[in-house]
CSV table of C-alpha atoms and ligand atoms in Angstrom, one decimal:
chain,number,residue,atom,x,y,z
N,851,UNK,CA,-7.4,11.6,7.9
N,852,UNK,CA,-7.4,7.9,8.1
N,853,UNK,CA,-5.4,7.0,11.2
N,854,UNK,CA,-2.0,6.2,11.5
N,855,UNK,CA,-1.7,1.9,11.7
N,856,UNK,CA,-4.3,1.9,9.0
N,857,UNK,CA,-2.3,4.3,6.8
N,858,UNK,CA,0.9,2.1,7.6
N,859,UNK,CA,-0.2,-1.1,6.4
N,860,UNK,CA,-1.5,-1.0,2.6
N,861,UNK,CA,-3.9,-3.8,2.6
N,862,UNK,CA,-4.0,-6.1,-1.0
N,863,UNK,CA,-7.0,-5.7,-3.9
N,864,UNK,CA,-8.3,-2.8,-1.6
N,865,UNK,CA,-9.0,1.5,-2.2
N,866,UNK,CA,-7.6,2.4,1.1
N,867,UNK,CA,-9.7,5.3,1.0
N,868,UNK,CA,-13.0,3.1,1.9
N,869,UNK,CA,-11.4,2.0,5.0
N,870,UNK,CA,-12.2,5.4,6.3
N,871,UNK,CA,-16.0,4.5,6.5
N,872,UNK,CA,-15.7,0.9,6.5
N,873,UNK,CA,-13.6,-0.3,9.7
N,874,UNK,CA,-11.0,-3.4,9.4
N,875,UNK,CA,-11.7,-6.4,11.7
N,876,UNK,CA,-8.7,-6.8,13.7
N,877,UNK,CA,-8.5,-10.2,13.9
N,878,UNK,CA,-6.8,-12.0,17.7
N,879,UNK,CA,-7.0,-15.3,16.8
N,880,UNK,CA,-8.4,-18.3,15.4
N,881,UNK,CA,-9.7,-21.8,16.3
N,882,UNK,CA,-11.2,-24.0,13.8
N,883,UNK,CA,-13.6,-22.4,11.2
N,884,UNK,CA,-14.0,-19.6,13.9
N,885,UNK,CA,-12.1,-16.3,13.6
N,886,UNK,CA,-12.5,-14.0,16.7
N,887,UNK,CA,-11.6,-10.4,16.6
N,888,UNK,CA,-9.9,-8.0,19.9
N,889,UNK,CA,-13.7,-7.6,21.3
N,890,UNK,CA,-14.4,-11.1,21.4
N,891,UNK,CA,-16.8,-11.1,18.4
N,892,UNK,CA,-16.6,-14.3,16.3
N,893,UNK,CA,-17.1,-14.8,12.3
N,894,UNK,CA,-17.4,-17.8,10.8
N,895,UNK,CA,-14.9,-17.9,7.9
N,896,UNK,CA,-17.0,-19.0,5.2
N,897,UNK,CA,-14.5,-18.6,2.2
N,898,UNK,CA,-11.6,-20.5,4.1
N,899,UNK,CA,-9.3,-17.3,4.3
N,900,UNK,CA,-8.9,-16.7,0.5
N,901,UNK,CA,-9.3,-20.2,-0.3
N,902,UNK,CA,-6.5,-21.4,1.9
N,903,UNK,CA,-7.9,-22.8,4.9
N,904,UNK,CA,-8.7,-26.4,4.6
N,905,UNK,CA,-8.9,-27.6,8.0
N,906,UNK,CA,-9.4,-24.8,10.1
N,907,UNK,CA,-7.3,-22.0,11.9
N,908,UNK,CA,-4.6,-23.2,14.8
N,909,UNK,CA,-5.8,-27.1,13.9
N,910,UNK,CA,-3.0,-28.8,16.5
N,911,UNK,CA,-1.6,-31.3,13.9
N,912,UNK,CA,-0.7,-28.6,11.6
N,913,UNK,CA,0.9,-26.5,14.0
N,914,UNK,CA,2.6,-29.6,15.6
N,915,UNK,CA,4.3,-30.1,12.8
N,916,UNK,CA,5.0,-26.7,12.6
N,917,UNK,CA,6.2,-26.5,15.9
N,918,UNK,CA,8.4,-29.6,15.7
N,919,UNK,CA,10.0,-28.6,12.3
N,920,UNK,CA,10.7,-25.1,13.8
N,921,UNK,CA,13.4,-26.7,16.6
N,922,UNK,CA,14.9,-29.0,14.0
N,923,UNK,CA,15.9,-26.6,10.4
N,924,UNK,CA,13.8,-23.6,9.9
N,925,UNK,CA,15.0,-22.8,6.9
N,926,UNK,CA,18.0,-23.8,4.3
N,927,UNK,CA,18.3,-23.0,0.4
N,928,UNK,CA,17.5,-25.8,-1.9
N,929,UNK,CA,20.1,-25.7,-4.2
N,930,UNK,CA,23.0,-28.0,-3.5
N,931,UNK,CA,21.0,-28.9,-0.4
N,932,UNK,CA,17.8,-30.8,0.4
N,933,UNK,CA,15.6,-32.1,3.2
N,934,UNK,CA,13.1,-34.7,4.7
N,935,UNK,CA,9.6,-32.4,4.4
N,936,UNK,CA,10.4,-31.5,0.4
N,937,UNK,CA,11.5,-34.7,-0.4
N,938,UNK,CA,8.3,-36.4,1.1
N,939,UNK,CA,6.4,-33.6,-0.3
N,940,UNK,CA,7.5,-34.3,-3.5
N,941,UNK,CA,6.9,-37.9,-3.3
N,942,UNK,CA,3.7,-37.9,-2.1
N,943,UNK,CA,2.1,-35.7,-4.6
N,944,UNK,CA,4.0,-37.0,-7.4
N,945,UNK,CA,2.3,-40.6,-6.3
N,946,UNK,CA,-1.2,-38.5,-6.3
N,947,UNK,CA,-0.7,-38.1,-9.8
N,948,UNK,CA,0.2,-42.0,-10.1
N,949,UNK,CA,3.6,-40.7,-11.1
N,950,UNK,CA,2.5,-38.8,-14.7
N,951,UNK,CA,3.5,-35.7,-12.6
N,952,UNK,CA,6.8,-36.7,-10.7
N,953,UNK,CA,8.4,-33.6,-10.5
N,954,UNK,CA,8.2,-31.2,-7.9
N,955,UNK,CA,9.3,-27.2,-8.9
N,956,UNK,CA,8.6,-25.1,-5.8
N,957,UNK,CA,7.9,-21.5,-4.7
N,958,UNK,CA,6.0,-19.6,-2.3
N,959,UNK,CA,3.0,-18.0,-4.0
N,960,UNK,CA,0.2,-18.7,-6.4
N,961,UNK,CA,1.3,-16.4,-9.0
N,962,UNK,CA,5.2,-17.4,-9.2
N,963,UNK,CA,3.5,-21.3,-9.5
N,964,UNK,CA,2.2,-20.0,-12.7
N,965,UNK,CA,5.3,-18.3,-13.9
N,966,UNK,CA,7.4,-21.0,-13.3
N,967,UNK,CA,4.5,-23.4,-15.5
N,968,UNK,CA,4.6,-20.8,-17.7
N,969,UNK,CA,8.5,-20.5,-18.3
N,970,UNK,CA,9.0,-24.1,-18.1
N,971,UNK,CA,6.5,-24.6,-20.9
N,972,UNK,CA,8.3,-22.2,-23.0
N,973,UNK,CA,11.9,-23.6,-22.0
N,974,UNK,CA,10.5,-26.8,-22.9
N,975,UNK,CA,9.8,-26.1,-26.8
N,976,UNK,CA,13.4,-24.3,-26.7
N,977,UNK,CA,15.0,-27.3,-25.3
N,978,UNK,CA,13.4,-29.8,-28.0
N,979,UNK,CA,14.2,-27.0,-30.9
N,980,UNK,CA,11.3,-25.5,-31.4
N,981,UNK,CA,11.7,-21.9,-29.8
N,982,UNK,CA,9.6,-20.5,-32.1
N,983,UNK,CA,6.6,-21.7,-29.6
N,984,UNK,CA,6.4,-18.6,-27.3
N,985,UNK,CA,2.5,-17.7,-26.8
N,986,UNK,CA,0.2,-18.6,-24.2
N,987,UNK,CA,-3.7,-19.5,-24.7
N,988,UNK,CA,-5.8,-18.5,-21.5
N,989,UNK,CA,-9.7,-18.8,-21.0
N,990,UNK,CA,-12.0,-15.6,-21.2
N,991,UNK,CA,-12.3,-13.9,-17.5
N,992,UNK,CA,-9.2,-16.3,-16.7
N,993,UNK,CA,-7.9,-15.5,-13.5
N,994,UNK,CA,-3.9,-16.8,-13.0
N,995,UNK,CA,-2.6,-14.1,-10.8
N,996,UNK,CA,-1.5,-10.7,-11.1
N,997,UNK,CA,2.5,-10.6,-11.5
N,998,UNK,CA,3.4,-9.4,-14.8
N,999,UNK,CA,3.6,-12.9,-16.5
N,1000,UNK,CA,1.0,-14.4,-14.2
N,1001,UNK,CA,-0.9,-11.3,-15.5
N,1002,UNK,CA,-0.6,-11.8,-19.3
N,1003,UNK,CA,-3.0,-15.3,-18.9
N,1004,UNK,CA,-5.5,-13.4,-16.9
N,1005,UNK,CA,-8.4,-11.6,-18.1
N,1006,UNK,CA,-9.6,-9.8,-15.3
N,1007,UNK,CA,-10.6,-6.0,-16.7
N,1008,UNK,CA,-10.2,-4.8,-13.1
N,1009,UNK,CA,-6.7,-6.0,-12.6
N,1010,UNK,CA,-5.4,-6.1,-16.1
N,1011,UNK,CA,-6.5,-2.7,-17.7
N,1012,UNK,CA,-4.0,-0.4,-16.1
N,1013,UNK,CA,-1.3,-2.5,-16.5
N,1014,UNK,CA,-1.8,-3.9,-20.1
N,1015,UNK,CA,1.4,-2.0,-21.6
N,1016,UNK,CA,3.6,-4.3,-19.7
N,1017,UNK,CA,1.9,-7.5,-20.3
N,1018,UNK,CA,2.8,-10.2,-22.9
N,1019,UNK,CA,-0.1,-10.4,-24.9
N,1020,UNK,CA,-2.1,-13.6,-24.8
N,1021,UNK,CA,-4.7,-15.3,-26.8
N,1022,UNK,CA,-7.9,-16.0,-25.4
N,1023,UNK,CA,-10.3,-18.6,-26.1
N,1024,UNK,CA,-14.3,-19.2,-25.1
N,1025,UNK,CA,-14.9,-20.3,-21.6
N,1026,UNK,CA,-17.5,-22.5,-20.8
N,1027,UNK,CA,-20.3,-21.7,-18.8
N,1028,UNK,CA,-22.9,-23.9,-17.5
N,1029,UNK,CA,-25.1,-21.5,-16.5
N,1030,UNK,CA,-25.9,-20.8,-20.3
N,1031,UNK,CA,-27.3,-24.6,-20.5
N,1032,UNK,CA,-31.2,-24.6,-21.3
N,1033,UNK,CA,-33.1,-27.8,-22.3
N,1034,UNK,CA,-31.8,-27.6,-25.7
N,1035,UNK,CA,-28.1,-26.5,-24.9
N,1036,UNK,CA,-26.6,-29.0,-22.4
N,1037,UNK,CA,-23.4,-28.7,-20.6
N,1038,UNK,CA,-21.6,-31.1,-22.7
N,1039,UNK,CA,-22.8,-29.0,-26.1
N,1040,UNK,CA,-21.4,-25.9,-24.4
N,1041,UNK,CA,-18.4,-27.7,-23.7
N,1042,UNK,CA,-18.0,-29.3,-27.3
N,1043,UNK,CA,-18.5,-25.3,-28.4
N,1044,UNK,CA,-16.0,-23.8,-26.5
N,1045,UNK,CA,-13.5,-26.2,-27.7
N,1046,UNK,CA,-14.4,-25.8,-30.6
N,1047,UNK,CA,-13.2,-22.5,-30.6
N,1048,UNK,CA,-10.0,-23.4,-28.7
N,1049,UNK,CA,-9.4,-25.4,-31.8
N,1050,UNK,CA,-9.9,-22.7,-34.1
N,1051,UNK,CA,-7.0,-20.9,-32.8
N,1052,UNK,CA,-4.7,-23.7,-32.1
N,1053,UNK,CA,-5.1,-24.9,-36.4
N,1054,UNK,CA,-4.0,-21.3,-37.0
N,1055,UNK,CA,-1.4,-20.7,-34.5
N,1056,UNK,CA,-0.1,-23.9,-32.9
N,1057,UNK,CA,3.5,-23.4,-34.4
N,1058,UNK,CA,3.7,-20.2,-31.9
N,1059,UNK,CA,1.8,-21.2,-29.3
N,1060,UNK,CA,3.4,-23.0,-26.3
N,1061,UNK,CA,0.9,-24.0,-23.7
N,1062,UNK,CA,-2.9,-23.9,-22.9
N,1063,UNK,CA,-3.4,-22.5,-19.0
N,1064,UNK,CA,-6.9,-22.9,-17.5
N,1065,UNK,CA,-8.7,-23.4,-14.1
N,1066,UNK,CA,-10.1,-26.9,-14.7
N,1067,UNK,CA,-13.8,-27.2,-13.1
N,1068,UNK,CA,-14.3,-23.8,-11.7
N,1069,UNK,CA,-13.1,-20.3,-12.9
N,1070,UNK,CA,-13.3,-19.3,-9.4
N,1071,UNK,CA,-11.7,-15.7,-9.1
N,1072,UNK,CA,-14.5,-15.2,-12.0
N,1073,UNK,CA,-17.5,-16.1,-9.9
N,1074,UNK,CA,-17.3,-19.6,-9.5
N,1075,UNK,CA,-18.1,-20.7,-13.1
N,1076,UNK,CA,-18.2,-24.0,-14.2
N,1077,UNK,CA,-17.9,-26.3,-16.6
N,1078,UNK,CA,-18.6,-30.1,-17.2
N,1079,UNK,CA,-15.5,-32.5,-17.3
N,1080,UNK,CA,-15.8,-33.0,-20.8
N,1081,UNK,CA,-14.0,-29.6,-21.5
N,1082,UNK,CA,-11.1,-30.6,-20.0
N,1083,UNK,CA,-11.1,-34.1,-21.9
N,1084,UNK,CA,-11.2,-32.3,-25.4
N,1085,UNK,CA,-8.8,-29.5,-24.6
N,1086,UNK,CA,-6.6,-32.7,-23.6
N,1087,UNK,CA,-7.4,-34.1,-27.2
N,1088,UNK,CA,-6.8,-31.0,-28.5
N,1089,UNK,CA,-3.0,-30.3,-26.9
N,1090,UNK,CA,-1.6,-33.7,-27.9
N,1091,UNK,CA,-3.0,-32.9,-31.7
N,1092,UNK,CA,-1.5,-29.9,-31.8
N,1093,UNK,CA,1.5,-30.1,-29.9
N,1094,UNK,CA,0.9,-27.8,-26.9
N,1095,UNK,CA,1.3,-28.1,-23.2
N,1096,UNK,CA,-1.8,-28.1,-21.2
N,1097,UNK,CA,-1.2,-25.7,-17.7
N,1098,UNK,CA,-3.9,-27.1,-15.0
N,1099,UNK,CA,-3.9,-24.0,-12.4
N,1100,UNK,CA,-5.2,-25.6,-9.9
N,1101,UNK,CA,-4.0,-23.3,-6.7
N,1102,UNK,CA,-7.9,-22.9,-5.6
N,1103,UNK,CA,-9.5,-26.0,-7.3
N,1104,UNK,CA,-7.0,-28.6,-6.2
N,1105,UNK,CA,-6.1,-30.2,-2.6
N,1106,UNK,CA,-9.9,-31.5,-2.9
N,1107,UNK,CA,-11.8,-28.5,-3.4
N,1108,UNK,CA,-14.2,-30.1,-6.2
N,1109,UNK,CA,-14.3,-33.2,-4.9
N,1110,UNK,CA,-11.5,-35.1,-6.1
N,1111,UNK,CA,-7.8,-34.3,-4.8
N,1112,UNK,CA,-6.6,-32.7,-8.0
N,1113,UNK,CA,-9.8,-31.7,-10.2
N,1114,UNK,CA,-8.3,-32.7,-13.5
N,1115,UNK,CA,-9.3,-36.1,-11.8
N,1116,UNK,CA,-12.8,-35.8,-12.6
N,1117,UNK,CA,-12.0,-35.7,-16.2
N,1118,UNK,CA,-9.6,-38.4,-16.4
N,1119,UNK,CA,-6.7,-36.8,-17.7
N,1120,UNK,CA,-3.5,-35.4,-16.9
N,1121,UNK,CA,-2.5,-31.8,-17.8
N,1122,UNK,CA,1.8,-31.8,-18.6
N,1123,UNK,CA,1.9,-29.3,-15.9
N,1124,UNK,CA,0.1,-28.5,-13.1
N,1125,UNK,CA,0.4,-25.6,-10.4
N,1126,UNK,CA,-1.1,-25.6,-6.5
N,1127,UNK,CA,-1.0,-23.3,-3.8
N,1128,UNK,CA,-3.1,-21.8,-1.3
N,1129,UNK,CA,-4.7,-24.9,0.4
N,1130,UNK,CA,-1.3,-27.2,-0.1
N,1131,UNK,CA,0.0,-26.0,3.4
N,1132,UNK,CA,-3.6,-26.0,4.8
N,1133,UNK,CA,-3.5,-22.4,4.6
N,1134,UNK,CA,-1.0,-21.6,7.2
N,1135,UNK,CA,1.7,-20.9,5.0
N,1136,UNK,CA,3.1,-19.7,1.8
N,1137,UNK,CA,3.7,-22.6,-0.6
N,1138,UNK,CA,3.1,-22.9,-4.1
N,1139,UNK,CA,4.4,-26.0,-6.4
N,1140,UNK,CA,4.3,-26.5,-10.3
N,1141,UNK,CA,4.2,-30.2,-11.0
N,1142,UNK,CA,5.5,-31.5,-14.2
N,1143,UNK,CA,5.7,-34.4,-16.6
N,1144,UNK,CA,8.9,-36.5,-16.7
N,1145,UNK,CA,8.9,-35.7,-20.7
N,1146,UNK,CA,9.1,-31.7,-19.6
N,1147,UNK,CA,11.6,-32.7,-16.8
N,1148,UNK,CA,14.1,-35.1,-19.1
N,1149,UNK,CA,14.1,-32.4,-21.8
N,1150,UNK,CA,16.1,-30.0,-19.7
N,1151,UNK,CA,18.1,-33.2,-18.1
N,1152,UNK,CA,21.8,-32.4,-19.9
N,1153,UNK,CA,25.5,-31.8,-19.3
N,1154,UNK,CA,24.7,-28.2,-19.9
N,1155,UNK,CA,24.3,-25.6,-17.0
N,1156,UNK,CA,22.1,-23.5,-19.4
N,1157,UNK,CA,19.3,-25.8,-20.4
N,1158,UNK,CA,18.7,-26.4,-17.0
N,1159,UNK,CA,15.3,-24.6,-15.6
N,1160,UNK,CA,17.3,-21.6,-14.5
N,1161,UNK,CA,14.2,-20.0,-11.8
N,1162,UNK,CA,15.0,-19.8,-8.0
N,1163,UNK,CA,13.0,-18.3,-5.2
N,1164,UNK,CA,15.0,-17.8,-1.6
N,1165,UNK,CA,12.1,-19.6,0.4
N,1166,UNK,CA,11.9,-22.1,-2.4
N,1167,UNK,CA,11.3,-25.6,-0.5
N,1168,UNK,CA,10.6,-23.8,2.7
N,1169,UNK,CA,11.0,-27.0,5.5
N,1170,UNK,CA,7.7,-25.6,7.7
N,1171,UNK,CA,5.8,-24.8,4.8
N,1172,UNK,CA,6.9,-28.2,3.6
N,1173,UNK,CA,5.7,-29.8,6.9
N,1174,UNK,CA,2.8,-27.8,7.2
N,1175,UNK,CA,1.7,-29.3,3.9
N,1176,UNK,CA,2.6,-33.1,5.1
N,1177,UNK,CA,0.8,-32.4,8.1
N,1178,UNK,CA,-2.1,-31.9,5.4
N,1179,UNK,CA,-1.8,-34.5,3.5
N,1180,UNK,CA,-1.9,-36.7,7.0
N,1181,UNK,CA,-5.5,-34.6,7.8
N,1182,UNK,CA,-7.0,-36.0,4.3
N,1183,UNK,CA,-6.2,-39.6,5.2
N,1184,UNK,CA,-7.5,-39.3,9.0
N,1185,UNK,CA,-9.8,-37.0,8.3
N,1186,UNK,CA,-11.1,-39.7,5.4
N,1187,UNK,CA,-11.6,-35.7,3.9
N,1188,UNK,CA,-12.8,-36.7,-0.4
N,1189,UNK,CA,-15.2,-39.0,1.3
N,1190,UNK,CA,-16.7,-36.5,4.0
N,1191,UNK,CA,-17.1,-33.5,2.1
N,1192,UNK,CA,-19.3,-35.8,-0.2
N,1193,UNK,CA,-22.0,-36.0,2.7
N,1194,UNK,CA,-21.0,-32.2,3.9
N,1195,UNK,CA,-22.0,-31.0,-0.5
N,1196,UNK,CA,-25.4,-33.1,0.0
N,1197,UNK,CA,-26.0,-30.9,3.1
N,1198,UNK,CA,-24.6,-28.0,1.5
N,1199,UNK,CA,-27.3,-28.6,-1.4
N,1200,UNK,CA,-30.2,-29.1,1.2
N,1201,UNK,CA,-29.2,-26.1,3.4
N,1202,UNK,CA,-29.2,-23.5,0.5
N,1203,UNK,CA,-32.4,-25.1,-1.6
N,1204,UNK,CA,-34.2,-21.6,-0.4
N,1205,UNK,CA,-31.7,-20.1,-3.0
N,1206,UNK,CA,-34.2,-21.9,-5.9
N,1207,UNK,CA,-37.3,-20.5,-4.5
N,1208,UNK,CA,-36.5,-16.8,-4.3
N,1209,UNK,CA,-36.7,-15.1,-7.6
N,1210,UNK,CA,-33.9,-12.6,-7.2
N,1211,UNK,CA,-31.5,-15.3,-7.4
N,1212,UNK,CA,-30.6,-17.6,-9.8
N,1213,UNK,CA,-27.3,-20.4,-11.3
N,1214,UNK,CA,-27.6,-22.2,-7.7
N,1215,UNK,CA,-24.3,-24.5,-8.5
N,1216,UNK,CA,-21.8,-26.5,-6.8
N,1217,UNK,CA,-18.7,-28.0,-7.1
N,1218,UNK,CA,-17.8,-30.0,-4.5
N,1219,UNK,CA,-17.0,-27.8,-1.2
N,1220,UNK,CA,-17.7,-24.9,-3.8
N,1221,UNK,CA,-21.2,-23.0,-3.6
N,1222,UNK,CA,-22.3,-20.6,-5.2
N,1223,UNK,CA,-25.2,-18.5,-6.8
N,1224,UNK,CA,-25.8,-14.8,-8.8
N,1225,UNK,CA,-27.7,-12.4,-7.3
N,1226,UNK,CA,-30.2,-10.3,-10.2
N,1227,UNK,CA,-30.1,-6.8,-10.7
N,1228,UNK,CA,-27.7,-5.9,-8.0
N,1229,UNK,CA,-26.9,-2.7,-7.0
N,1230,UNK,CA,-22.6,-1.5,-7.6
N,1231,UNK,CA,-22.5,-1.8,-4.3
N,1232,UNK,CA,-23.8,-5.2,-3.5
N,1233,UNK,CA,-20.2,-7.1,-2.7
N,1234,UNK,CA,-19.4,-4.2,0.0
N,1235,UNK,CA,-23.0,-4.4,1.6
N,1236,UNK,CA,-22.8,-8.2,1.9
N,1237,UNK,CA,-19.5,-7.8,3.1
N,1238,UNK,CA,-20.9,-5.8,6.1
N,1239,UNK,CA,-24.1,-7.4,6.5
N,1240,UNK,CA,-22.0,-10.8,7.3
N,1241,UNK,CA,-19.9,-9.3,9.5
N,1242,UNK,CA,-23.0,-8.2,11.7
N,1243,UNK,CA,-24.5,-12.3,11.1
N,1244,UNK,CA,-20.9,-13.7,12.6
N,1245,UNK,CA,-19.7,-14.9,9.0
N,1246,UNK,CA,-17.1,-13.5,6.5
N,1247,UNK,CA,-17.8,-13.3,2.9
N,1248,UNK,CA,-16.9,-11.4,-0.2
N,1249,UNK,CA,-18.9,-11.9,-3.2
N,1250,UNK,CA,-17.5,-11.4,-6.3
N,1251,UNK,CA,-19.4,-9.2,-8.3
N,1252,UNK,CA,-23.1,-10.2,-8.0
N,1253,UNK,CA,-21.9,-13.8,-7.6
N,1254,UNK,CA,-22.8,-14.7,-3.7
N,1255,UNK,CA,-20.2,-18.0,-2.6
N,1256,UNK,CA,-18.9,-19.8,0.0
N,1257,UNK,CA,-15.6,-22.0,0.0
N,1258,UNK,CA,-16.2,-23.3,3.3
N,1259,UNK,CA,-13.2,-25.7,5.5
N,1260,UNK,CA,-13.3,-28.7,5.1
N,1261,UNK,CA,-14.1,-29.3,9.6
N,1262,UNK,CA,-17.5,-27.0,9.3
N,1263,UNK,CA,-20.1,-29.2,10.9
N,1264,UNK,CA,-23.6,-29.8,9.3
N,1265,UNK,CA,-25.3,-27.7,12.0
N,1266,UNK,CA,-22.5,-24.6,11.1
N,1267,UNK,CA,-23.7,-25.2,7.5
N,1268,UNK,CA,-27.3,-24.4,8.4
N,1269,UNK,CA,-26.0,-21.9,11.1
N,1270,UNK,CA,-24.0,-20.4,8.0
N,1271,UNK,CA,-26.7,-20.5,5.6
N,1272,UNK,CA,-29.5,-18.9,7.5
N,1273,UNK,CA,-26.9,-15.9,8.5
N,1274,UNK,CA,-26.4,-15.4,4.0
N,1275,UNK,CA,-30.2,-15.5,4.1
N,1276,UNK,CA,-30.6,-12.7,6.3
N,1277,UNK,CA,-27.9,-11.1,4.6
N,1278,UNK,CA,-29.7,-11.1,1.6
K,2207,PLP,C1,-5.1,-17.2,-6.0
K,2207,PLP,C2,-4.8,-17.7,-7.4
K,2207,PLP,C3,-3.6,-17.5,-8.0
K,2207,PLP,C4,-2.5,-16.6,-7.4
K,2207,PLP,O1,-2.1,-17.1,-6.2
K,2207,PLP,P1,-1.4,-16.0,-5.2
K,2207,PLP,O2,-0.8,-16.8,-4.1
K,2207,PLP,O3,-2.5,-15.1,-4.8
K,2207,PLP,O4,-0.3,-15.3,-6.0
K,2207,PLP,C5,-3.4,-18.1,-9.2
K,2207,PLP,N1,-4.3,-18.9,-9.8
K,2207,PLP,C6,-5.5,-19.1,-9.2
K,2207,PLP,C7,-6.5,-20.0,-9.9
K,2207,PLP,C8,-5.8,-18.5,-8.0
K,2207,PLP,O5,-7.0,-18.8,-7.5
């Protein structure tokens, strides 16, 4: 019999039946990269909360402007009306982009981001007259979300097998994987391979297809696989030759998780729409936005009600999650943040070299404030066991598969790196 306030609360991607040998942590509070549970026991959260965290838990500029948005409009709908947070919002990533993406569609989670990029896309074609453009091309082991169309561009066997009668089908095209580079194979060969097969089914079936979606950088719900820059460049060359949209899902790469604010960045190129989420409103609440290109945005500009993007959410523009995220935006220029994390990844690389020596690991690789490496031969229950392990070293992480990562905030210290890195080594 599991107990009564577990059985009440049925907890996301989880059997509830393990929870009857393996206890929750019930979480009090949090301060900085530091969660504490009811006993007073601390863990370091080493994969930012899901992603989200950026600068830690309860940081007091955040909730400030939580606070002080609270006592002026909590909340009002965002048709017919608007407000000061969503409109700077929208300014001030739109000028991130240097205005190729100017338009700001909101809503409150990941997944919707990806429906709406994925509905305007199609909209789009409709709109210019070609409706017969309806398809969607996603990555191998793609991971966009798990609503139904958010669903249909992910290949996640886990997630997807159960529910593949009610999914759009999609096409799916090579990933590239740098940990497949050898002397002779470098990443920019496996890069020129893999779109090479993207091209393959774009010549065949670009008169159907509407829009490319991919996780530029690092297929992270996939175990943190990466590809060079160069990908992204040819898919880019690729779109414009064959007249499809490229979708940049960047809900855990962006807000300057690889390095650069947005990671198509690195590549120097702009995808026609592009979705974020989870770290926008510095984790502390739901916000998700698809950016688009003006060309998407004027093709739906018209006297008629019906080619407008018809997609609402209630919370759509929420005015705290809106100031939550300006209040984030403020960190990354205080903070000096892209500049920061450049001397907290050299640590990072330093702090886990003992990774390279050990022979049961392998595919050390980083991205930015993205770690990761693969742990050989591991046994089915290796994800759960680290899991438990971390908890008893004060740090939380979940590996996915045999992939061991952290995703760190952007605050930890260089001594809570080494502190966090000697805890995964015991772990291990
Ligand atoms: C988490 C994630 C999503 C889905 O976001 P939710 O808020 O969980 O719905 C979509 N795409 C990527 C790349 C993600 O990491």
């Amino acid at each position: 019999m599991v107990s009564r306030s577990l059985a009440a609360v049925w907890h996301p991607c989880t059997q509830m039946k393990h929870h009857e040998t393996i206890p929750l942590i019930p979480l009090k509070s949090g301060k900085g990269i530091w969660l504490y549970d009811a006993q007073g026991n601390r863990y370091l959260d080493a994969i930012s909360s899901w992603w989200t965290n950026l600068f830690g838990h309860t940081h007091p500029s955040i909730t400030g402007a939580i606070k002080t948005q609270l006592d002026t409009l909590e909340h009002a709908m965002l048709a017919g009306c608007t407000h000061e947070p969503v409109i700077e919002l929208s300014e001030r990533l739109g000028q991130k982009t240097n205005g190729q993406l100017g338009h700001a569609f909101y809503a409150s989670d990941g997944a919707s981001a990806v429906e709406i990029a994925l509905k305007m896309s199609f909209h789009y074609w409709r709109n210019v007259g070609k409706s017969s453009k309806t398809e969607f091309v996603a990555l191998e082991n793609s991971y966009h979300g798990e609503t139904l169309g958010a669903l249909s561009v992910t290949d996640v066997a886990l997630f997807k097998d159960t529910y593949q009668s009610l999914l759009k089908v999609s096409h799916l095209t090579l990933a590239p994987d740098n940990r497949h580079a050898t002397e002779q194979l470098t990443e920019i060969d496996i890069a020129i391979n893999a779109a090479k097969n993207l091209e393959e089914i774009l010549e065949i079936h670009h008169d159907t297809i509407a829009a490319v979606i991919l996780e530029p950088l690092v297929q992270c719900a996939t175990g943190m696989v990466m590809h060079h820059p160069e990908y992204l460049k040819l898919v880019r060359q690729l779109c414009d030759q064959y007249h499809v949209h490229l979708i940049a899902d960047e809900i855990a790469v962006g807000c300057g998780r690889t390095g650069t604010f947005f990671a198509c960045e690195q590549a120097g190129i702009w995808p026609d729409l592009l979705t974020l989420s989870k770290g926008i409103s510095g984790g502390y609440l739901p916000l998700s936005v698809c950016l688009s290109s003006d060309q998407i945005y004027q093709s739906f500009y018209h006297d008629t009600f019906s080619r407008g993007f018809l997609h609402s959410h209630s919370f759509t523009g929420n005015p705290l999650a809106c100031a939550a995220a300006n209040a984030t935006l403020d960190l990354f220029d205080q903070l000096n943040t892209l500049e920061n994390n450049k001397l907290l990844g050299a640590h990072l690389d330093q702090a886990f070299a003992w990774v390279n020596a050990d022979s049961r690991f392998s595919h050390l690789r980083r991205c930015g404030m993205i770690l990761a490496f693969d742990y050989m031969n591991s046994p089915p229950t290796f994800s759960r066991d680290i899991f438990t392990h971390g908890l008893e070293q004060e740090i939380l992480i979940r590996p996915i598969g045999n992939t061991v990562y952290i995703m760190p905030p952007y605050v930890i210290s260089m001594d809570e790196i080494d502190f966090l890195s000697s805890a995964i080594r015991k772990c291990v």
